[in-house]
mmCIF file of C-alpha atoms in Angstrom:
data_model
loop_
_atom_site.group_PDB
_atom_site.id
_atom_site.type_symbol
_atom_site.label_atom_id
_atom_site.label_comp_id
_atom_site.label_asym_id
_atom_site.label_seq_id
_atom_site.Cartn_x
_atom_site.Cartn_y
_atom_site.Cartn_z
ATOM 1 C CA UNK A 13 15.149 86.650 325.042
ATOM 2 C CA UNK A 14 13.339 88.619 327.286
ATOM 3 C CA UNK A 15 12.402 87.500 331.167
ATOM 4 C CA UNK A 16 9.210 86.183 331.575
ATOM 5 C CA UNK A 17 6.678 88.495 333.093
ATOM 6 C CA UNK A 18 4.444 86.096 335.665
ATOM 7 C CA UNK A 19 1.566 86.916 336.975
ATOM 8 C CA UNK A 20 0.908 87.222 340.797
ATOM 9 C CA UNK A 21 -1.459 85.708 343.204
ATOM 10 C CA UNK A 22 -4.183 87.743 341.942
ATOM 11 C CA UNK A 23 -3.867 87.905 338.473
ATOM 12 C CA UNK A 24 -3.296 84.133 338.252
ATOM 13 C CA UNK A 25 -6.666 83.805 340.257
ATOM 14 C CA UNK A 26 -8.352 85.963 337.746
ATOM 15 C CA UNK A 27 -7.382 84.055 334.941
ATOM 16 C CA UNK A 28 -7.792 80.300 336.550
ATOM 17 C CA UNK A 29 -10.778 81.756 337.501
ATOM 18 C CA UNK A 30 -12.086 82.537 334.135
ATOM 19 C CA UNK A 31 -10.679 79.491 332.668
ATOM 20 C CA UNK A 32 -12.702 77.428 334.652
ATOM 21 C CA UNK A 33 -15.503 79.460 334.429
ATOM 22 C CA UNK A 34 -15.618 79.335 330.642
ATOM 23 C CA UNK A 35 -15.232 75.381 330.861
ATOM 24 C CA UNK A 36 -18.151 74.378 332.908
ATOM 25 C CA UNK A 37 -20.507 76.997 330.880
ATOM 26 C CA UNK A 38 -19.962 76.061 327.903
ATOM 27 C CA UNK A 39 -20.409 72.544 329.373
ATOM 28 C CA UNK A 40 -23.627 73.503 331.003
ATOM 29 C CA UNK A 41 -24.862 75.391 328.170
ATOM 30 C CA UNK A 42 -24.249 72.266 325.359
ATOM 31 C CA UNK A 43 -25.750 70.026 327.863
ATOM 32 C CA UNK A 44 -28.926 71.439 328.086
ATOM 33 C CA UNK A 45 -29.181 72.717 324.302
ATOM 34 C CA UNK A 46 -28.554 68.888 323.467
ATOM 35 C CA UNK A 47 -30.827 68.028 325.946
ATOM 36 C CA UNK A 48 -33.612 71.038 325.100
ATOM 37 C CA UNK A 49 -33.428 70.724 321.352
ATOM 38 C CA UNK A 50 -31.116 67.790 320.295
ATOM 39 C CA UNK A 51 -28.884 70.583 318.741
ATOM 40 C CA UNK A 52 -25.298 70.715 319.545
ATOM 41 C CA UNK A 53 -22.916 74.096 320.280
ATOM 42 C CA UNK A 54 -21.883 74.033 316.550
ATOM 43 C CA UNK A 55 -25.387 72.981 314.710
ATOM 44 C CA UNK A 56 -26.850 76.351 317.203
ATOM 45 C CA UNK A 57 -23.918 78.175 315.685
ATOM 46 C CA UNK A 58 -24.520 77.717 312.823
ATOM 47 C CA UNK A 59 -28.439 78.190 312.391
ATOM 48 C CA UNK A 60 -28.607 81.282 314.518
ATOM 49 C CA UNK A 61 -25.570 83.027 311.902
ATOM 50 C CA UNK A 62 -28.162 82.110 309.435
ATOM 51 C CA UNK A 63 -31.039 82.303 310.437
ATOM 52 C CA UNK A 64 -29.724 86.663 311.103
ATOM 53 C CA UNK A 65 -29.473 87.054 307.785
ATOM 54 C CA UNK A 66 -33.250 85.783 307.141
ATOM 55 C CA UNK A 67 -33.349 84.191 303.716
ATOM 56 C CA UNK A 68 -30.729 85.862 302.189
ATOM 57 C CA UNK A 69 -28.130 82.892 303.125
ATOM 58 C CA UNK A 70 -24.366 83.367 303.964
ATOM 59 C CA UNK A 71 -21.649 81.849 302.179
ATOM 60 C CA UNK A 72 -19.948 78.837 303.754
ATOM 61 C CA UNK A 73 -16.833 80.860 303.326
ATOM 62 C CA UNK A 74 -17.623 83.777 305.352
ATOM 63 C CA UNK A 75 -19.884 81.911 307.952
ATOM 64 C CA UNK A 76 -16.205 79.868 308.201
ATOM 65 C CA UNK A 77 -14.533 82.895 308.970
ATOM 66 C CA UNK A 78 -16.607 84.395 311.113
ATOM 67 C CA UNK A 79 -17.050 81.143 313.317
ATOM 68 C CA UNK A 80 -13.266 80.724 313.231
ATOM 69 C CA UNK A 81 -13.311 77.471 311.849
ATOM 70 C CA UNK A 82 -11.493 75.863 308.279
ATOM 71 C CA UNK A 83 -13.536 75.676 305.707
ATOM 72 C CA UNK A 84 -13.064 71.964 305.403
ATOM 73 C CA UNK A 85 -14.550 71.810 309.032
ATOM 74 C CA UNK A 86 -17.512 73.933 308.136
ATOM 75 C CA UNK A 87 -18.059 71.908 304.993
ATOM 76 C CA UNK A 88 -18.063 68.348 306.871
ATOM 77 C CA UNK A 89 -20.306 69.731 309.271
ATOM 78 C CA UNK A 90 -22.740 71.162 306.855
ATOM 79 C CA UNK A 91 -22.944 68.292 305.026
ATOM 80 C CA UNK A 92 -24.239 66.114 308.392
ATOM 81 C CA UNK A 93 -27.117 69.382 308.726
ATOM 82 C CA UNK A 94 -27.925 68.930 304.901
ATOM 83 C CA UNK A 95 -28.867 64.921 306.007
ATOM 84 C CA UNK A 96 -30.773 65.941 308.728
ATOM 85 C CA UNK A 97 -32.611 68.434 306.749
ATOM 86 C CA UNK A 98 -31.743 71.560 308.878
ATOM 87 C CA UNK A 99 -29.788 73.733 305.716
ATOM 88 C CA UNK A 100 -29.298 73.527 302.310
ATOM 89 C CA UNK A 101 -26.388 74.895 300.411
ATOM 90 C CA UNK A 102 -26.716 76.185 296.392
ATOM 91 C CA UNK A 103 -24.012 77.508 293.995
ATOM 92 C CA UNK A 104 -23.045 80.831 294.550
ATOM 93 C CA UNK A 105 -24.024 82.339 290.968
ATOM 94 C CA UNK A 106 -21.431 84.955 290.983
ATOM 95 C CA UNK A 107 -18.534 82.443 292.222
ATOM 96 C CA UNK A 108 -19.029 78.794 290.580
ATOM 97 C CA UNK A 109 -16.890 77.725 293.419
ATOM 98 C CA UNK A 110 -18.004 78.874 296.201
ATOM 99 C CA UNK A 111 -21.584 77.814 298.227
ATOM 100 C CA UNK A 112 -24.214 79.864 299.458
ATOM 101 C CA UNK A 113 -26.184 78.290 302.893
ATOM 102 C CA UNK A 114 -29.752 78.863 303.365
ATOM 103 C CA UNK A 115 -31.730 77.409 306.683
ATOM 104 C CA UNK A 116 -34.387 74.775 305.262
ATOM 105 C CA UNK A 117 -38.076 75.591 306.612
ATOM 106 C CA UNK A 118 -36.936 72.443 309.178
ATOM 107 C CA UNK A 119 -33.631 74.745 310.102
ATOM 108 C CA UNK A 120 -35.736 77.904 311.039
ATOM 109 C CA UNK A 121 -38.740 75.498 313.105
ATOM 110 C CA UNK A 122 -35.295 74.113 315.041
ATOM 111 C CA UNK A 123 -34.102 77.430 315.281
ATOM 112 C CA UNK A 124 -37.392 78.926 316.905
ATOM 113 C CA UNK A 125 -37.655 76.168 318.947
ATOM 114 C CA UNK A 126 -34.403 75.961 320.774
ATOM 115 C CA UNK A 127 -33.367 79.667 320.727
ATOM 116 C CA UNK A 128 -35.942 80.525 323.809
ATOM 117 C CA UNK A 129 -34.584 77.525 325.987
ATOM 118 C CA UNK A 130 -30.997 78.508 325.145
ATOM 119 C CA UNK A 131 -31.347 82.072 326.257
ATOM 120 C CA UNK A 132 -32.770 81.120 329.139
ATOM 121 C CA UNK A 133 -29.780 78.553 330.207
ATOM 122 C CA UNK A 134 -27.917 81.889 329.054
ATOM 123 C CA UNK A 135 -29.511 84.235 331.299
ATOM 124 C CA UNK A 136 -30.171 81.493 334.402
ATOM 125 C CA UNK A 137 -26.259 80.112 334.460
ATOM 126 C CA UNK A 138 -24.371 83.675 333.603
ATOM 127 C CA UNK A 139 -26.340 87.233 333.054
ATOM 128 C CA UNK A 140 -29.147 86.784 336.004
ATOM 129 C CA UNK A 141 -25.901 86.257 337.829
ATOM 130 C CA UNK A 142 -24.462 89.393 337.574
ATOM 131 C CA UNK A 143 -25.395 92.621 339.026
ATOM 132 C CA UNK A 144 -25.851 95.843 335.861
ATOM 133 C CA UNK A 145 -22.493 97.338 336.888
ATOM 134 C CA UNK A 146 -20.892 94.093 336.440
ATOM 135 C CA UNK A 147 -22.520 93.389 333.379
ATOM 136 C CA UNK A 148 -20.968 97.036 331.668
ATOM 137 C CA UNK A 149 -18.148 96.150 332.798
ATOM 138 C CA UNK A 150 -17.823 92.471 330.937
ATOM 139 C CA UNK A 151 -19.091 94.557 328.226
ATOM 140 C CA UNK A 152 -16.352 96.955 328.228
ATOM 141 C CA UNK A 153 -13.732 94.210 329.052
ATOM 142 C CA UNK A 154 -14.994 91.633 326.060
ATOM 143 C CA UNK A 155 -15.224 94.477 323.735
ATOM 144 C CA UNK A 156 -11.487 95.283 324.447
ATOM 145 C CA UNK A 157 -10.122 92.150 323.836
ATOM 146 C CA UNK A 158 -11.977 91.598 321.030
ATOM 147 C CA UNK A 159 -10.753 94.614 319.312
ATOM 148 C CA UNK A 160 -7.106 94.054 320.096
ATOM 149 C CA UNK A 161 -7.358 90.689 319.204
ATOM 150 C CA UNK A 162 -8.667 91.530 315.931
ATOM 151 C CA UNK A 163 -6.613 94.123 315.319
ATOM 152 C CA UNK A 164 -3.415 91.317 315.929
ATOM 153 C CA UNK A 165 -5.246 89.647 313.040
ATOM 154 C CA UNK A 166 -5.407 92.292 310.709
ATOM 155 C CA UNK A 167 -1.618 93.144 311.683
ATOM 156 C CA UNK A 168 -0.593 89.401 310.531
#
């Protein structure tokens, strides 16, 4: 077993730092997208990813796997959009098991509506925040983690 490696004063501030940072905005942003729109994180999540690929739906599967969630999950969620009328999900006709999710003309009108209000919690709480060199270099910094991380996944 190998020794652990701690971090230091600084590196532990970074990373409390951006723990707590991450809490209270995505805390601030549900707030006021259930506030704005009566949408929560999730039902946002889920009509933006399909309202990208215009009419062409997504499969539950792969919206699943892109959002990082079970399938199950996805499903059970669905289902409570499908009762309030926000998507609608139809065989898949070249897999009889599998379900293809289209936003209902109710989906894209809650869509339109809370995307502006959302972007603007977005850019007021985080981007307007930050200063263009900062913002490249959260770009470059996401980006990296994102691609190691996925390349952990594809290793596994």
């Amino acid at each position: 077993m190998t020794e652990a490696r701690w971090l230091d004063d600084r590196q532990m501030r970074a990373w409390l730092g951006y723990r707590r940072m991450r809490l209270l905005l995505d805390l601030q942003l549900a707030r006021e997208l259930q506030a704005a729109s009566g949408l929560s994180e999730p039902d946002y999540d889920v009509l933006s990813n399909l309202s990208a690929r215009d009419d062409l739906g997504m499969r539950l599967s792969d919206l699943a796997e892109h959002m990082r969630w079970s399938k199950s999950r996805l499903s059970h969620h669905v289902t409570r959009m499908q009762q309030r009328g926000l998507v609608e999900r139809h065989e898949c006709a070249d897999d009889g098991r599998g379900s293809l999710l289209k936003l209902t003309e109710q989906g894209w009108q809650a869509i339109r509506e809370a995307a502006p209000g959302h972007v603007e919690s977005v850019r007021k709480h985080f981007i307007d925040l930050l200063t263009d060199d900062e913002l490249d270099a959260l770009d470059a910094l996401s980006h990296r983690v994102v691609d190691h991380l996925q390349e952990m996944e594809l290793n596994h």
